[in-house]
PDB file of C-alpha atoms in Angstrom:
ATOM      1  CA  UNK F  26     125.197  96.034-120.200  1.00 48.00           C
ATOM      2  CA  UNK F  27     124.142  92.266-119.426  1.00 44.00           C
ATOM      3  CA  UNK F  28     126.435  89.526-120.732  1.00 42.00           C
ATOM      4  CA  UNK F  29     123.700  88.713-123.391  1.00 40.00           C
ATOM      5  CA  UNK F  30     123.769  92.182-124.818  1.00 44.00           C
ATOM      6  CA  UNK F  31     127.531  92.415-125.001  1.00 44.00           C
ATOM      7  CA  UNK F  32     127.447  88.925-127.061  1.00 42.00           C
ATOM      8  CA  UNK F  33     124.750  90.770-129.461  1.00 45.00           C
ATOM      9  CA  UNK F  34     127.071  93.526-129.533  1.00 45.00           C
ATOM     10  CA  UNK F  35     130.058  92.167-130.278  1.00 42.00           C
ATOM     11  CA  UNK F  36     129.075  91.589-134.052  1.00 42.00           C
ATOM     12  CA  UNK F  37     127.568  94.640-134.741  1.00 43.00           C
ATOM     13  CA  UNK F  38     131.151  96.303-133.992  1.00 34.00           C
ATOM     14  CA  UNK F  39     133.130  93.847-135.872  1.00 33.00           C
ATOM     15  CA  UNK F  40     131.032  94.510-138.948  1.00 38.00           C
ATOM     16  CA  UNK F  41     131.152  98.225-138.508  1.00 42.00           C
ATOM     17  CA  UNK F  42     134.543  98.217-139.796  1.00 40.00           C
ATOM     18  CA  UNK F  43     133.296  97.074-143.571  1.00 42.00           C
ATOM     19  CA  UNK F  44     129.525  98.620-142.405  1.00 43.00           C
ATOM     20  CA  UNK F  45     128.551 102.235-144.076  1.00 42.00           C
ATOM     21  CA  UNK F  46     127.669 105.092-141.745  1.00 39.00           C
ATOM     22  CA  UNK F  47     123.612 104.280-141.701  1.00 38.00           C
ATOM     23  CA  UNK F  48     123.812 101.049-140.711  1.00 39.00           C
ATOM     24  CA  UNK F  49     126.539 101.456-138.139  1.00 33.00           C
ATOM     25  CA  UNK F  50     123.612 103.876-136.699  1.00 29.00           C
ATOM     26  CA  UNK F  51     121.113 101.420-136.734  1.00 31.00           C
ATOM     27  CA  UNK F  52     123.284  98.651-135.303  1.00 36.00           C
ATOM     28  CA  UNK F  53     123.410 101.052-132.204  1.00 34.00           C
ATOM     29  CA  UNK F  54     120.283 102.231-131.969  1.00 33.00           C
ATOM     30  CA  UNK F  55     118.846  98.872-131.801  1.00 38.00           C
ATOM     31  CA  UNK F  56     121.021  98.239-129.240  1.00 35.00           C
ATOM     32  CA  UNK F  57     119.574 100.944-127.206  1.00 37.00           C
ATOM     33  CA  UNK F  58     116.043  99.912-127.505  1.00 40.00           C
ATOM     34  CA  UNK F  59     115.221  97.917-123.858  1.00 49.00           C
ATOM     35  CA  UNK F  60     112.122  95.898-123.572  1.00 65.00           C
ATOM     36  CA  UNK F  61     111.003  98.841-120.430  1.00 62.00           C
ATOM     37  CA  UNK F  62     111.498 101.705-123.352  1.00 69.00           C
ATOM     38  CA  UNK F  63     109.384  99.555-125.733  1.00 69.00           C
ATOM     39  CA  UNK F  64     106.800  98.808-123.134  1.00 64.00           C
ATOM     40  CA  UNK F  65     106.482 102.595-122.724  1.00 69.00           C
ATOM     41  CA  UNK F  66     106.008 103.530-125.969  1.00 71.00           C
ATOM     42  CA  UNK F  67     103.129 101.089-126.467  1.00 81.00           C
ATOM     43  CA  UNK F  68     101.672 101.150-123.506  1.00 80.00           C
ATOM     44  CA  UNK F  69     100.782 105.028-122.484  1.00 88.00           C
ATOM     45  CA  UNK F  70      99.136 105.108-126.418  1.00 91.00           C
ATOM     46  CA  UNK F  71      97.259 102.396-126.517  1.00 91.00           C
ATOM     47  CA  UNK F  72      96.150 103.002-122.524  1.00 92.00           C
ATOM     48  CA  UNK F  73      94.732 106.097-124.057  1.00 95.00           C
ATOM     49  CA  UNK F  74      92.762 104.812-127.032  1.00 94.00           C
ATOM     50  CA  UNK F  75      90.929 102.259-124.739  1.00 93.00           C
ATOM     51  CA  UNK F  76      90.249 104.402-121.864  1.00 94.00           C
ATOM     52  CA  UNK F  77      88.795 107.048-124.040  1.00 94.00           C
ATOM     53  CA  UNK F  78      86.966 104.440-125.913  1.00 93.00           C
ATOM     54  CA  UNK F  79      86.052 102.973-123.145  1.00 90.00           C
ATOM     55  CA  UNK F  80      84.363 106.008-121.910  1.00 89.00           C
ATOM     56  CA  UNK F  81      82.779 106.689-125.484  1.00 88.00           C
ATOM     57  CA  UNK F  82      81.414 103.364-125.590  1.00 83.00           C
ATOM     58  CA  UNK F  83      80.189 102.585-121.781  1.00 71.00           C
ATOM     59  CA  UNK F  84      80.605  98.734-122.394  1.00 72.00           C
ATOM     60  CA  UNK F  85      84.670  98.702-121.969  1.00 72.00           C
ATOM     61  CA  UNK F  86      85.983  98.133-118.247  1.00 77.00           C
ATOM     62  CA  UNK F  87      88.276 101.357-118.151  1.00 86.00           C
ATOM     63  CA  UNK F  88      88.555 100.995-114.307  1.00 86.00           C
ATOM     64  CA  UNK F  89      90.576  97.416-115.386  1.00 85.00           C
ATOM     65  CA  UNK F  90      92.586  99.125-117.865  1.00 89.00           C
ATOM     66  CA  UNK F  91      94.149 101.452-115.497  1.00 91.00           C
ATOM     67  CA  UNK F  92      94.646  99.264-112.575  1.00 88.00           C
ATOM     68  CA  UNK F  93      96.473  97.085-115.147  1.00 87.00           C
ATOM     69  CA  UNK F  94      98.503  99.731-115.815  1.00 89.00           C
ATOM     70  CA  UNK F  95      99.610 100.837-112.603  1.00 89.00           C
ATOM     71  CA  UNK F  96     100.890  97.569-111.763  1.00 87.00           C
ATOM     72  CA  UNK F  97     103.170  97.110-114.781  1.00 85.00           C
ATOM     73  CA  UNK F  98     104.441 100.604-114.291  1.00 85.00           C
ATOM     74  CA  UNK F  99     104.864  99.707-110.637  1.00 83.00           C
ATOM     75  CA  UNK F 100     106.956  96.837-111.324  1.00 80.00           C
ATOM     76  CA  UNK F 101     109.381  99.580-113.844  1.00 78.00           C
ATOM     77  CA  UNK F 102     112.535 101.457-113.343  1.00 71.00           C
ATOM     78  CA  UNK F 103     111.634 104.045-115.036  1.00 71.00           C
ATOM     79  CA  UNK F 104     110.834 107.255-113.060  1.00 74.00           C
ATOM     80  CA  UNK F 105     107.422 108.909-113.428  1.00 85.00           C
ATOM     81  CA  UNK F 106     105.851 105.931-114.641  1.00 89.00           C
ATOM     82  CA  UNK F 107     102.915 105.819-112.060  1.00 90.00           C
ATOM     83  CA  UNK F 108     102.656 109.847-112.938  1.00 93.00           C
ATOM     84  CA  UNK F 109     102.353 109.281-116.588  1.00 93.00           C
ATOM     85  CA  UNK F 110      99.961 106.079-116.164  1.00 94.00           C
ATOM     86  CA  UNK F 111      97.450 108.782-113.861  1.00 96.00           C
ATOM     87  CA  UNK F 112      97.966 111.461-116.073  1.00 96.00           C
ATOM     88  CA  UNK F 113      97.499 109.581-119.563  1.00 96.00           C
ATOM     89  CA  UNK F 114      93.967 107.571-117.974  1.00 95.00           C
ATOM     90  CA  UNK F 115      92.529 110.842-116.262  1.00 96.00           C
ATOM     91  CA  UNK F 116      93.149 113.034-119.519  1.00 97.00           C
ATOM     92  CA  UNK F 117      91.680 110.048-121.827  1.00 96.00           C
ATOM     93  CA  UNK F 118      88.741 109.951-119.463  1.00 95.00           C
ATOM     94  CA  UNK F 119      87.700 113.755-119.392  1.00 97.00           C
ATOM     95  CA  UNK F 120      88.360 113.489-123.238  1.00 96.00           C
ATOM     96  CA  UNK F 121      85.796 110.839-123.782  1.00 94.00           C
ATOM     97  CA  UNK F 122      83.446 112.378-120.867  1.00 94.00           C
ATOM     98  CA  UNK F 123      83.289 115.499-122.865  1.00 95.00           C
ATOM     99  CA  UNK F 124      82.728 114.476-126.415  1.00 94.00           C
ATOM    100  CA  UNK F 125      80.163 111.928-124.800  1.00 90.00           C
ATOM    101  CA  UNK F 126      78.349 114.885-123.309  1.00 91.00           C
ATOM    102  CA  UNK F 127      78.438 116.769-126.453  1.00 92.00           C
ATOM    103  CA  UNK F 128      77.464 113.881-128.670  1.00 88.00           C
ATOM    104  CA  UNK F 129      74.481 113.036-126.236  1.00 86.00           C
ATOM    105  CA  UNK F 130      73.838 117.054-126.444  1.00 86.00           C
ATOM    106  CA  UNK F 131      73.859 116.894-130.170  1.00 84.00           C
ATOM    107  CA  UNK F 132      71.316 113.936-130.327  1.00 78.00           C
ATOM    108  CA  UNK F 133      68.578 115.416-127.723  1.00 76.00           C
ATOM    109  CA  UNK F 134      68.728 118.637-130.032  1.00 67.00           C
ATOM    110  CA  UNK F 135      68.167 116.508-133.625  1.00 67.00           C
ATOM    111  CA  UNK F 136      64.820 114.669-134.916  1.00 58.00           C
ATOM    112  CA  UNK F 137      66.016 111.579-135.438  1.00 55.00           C
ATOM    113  CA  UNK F 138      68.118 111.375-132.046  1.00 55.00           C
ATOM    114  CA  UNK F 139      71.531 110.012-131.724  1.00 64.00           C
ATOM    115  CA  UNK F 140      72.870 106.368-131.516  1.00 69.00           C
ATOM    116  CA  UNK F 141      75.268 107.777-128.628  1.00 68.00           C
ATOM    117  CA  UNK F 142      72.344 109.431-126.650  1.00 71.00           C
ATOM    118  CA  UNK F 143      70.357 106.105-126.911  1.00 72.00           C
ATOM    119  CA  UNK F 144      73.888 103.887-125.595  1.00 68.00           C
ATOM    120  CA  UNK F 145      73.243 106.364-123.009  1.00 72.00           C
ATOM    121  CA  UNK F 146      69.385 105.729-121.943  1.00 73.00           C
ATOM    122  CA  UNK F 147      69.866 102.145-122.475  1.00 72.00           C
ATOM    123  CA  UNK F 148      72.460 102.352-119.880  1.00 70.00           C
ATOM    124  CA  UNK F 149      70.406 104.356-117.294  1.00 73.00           C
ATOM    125  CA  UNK F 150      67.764 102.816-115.586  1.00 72.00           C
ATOM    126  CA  UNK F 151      64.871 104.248-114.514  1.00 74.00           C
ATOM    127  CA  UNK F 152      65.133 104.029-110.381  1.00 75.00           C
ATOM    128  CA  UNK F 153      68.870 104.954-111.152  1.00 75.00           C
ATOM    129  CA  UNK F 154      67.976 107.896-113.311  1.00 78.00           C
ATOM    130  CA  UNK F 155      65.532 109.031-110.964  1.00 80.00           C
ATOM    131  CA  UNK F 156      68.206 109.204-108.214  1.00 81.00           C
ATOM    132  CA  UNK F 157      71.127 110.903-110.531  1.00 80.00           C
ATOM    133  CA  UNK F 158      68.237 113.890-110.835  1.00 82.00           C
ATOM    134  CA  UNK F 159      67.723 114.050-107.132  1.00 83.00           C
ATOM    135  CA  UNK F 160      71.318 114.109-106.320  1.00 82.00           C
ATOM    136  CA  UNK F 161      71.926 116.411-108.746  1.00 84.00           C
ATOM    137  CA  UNK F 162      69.013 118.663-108.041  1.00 80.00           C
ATOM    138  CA  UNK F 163      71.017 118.767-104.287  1.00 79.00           C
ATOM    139  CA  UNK F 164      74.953 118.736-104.851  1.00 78.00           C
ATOM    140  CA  UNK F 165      75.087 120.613-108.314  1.00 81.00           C
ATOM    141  CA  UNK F 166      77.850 119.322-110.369  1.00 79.00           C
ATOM    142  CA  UNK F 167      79.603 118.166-107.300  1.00 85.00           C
ATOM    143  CA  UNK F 168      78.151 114.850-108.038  1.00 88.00           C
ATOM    144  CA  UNK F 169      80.057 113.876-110.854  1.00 89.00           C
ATOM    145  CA  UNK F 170      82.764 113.157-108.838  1.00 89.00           C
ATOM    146  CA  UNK F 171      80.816 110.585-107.140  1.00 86.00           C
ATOM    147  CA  UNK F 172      79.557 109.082-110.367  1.00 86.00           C
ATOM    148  CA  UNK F 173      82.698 108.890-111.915  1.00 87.00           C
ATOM    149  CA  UNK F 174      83.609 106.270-108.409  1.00 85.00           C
ATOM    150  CA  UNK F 175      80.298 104.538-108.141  1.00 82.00           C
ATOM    151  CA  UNK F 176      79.910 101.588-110.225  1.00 76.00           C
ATOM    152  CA  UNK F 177      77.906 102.043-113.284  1.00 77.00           C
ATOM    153  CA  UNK F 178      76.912 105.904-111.880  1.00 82.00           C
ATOM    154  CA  UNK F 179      78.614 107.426-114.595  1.00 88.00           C
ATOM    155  CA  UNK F 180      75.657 106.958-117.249  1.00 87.00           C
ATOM    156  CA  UNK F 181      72.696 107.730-115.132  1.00 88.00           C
ATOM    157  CA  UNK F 182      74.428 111.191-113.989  1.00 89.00           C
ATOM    158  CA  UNK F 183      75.631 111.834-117.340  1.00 89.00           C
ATOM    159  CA  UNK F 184      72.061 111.125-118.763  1.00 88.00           C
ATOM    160  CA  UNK F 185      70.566 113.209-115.878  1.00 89.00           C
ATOM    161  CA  UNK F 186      73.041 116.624-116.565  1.00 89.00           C
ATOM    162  CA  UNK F 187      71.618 116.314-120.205  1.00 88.00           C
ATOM    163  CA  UNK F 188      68.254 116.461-119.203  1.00 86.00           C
ATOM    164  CA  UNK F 189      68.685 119.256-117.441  1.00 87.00           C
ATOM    165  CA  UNK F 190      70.004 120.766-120.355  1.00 87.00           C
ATOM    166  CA  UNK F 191      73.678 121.376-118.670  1.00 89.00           C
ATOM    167  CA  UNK F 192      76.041 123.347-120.429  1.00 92.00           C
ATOM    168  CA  UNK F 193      78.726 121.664-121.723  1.00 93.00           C
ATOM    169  CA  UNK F 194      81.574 123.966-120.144  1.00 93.00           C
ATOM    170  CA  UNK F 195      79.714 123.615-116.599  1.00 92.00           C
ATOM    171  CA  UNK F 196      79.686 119.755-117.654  1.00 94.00           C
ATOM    172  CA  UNK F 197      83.463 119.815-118.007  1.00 94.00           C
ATOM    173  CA  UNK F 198      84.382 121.771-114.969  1.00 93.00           C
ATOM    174  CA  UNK F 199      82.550 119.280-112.964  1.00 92.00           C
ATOM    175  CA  UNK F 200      84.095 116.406-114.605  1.00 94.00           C
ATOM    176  CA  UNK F 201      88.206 117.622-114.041  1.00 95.00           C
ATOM    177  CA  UNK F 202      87.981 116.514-110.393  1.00 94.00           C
ATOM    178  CA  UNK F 203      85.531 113.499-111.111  1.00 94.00           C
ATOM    179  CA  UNK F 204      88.108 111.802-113.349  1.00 95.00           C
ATOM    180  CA  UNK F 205      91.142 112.621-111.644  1.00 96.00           C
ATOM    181  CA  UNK F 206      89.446 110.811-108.527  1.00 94.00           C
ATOM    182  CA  UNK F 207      89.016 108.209-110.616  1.00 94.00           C
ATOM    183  CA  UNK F 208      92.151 107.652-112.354  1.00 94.00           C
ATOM    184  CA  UNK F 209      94.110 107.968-108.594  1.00 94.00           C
ATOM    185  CA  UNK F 210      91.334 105.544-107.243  1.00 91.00           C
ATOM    186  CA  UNK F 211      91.806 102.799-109.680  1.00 90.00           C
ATOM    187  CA  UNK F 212      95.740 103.304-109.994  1.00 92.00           C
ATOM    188  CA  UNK F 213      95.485 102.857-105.721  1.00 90.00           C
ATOM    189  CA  UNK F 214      94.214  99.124-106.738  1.00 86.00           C
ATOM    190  CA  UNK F 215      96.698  98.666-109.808  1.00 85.00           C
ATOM    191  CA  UNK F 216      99.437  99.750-107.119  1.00 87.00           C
ATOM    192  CA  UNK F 217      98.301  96.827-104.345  1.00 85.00           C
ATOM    193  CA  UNK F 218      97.878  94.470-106.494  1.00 78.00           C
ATOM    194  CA  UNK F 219     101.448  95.075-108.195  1.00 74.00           C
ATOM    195  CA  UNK F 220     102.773  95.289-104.369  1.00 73.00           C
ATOM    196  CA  UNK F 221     101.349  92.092-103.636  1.00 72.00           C
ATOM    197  CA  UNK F 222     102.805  89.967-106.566  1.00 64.00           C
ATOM    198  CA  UNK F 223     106.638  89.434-107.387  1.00 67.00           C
ATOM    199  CA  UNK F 224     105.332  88.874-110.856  1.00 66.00           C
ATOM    200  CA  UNK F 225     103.662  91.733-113.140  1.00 63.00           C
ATOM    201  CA  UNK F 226     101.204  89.439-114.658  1.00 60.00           C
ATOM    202  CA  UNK F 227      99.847  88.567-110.984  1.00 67.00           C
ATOM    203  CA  UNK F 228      99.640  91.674-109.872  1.00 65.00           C
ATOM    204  CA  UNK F 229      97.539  92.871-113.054  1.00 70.00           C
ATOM    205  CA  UNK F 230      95.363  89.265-113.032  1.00 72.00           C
ATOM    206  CA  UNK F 231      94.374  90.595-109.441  1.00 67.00           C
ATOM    207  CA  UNK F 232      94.040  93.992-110.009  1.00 65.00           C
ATOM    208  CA  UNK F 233      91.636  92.949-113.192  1.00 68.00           C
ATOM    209  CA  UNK F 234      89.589  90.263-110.755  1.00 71.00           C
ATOM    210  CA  UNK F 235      89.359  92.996-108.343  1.00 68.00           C
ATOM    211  CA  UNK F 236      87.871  96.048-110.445  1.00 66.00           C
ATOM    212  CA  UNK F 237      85.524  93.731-112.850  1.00 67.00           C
ATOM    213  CA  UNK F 238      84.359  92.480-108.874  1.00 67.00           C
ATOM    214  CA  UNK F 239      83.738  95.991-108.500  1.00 64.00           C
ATOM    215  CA  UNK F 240      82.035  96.857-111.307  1.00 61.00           C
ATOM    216  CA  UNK F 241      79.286  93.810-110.978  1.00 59.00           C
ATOM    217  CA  UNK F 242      78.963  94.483-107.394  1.00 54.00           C
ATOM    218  CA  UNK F 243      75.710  96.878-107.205  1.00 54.00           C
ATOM    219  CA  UNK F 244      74.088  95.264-110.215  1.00 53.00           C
ATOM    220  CA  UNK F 245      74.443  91.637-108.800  1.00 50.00           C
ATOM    221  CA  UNK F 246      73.021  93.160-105.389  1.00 46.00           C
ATOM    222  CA  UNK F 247      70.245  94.990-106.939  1.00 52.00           C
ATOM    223  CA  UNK F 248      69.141  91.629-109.235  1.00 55.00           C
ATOM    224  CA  UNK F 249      69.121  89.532-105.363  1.00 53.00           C
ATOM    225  CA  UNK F 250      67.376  92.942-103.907  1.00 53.00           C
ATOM    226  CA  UNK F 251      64.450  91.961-106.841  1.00 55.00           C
ATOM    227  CA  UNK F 252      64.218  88.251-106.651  1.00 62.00           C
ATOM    228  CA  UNK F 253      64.493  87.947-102.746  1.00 55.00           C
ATOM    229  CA  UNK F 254      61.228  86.730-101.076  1.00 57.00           C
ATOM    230  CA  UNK F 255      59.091  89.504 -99.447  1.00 54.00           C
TER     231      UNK F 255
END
């Protein structure tokens, strides 16, 4: 106990004597609550609703999310935080794969289409599509994995495994090692950019610069591929 909390706790036990039973139990249970415990409880939920957003709505940077949270859980005392941060982003990311998949699935088999299967062809560009088919056509579902670490690969291969009217369980098998690749690939950055910072905000402003860097890397090369003088 740090000086500060024995000064907070001090009160609480001298109003005990005239407290009832309930708030005697509060007292010390809000004693018990550290900042690391509270950090926890917010942070593996809410790491999961984005990433699994993110991958339902291929517009959020989930790579940045879990680099982010590799480096606070770097910086903690806590044991298996790194474990929990890989296991919470890989899980949220298979989630949103799947129901993706099945979404995109659901629109190529209605009249009218689907909103989430035309997210998906905006996001896949011809030339890119065109590739995605070829590699698939070659490596099976074995290229997933390499979609899922690619920048901006995801959609096109997605988009290409629907066209060739994939099943969804053959989807999902492929996409188990895919995300678990890149959950431990993006937690490797979160890790050296905590390692590099005393601070946890550093490391994470870093590890943020770094995977958004990432991320714009192919599309910024293929826009000076285009506009360079032939």
């Amino acid at each position: 106990m740090t000086p500060l909390t024995a000064m907070g706790a001090a009160p609480a036990i001298f109003l005990s004597a005239k407290s009832t039973a309930p708030t005697v139990f509060l007292a010390a249970a809000g004693a018990a609550v550290t900042p690391e415990s509270t950090q926890q409880a917010i942070g593996y939920p809410s790491l999961f609703v984005l990433v699994l957003i993110g991958a339902l709505v291929p517009v959020v940077p989930t790579g940045a999310l879990v680099s982010s949270a590799a480096v606070v859980a770097f910086h903690q005392t806590a044991p298996f935080s790194l474990l929990l941060v890989f296991v919470v982003g890989s899980f949220a990311a298979f989630l949103g794969d799947v129901a993706l998949y099945w979404l995109g699935r659901r629109g190529m088999g209605s009249k009218n289409g689907s909103r989430w299967l035309e997210a998906i062809r905006v996001r896949a560009p011809e030339d890119r599509l065109a590739q995605a088919q070829e590699k698939l056509d070659d490596h099976g579902v074995a290229v997933l994995v390499l979609s899922r670490l690619v920048p901006a690969g995801r959609i096109p291969v997605m988009l290409a495994c629907l066209l060739a009217k994939m099943p969804l369980r053959t989807f999902a098998r492929g996409d188990i090692p895919a995300c678990l690749a890149w959950a431990a690939t993006y937690q490797v950055i979160g890790i050296l950019g905590g390692s590099l910072f005393d601070e946890p905000w550093e490391g994470v402003v870093a590890a943020v610069v770094l995977t958004l860097a990432i991320s714009a890397g192919p599309g910024v090369w293929r826009r000076v591929r285009r506009t360079a003088p032939r």
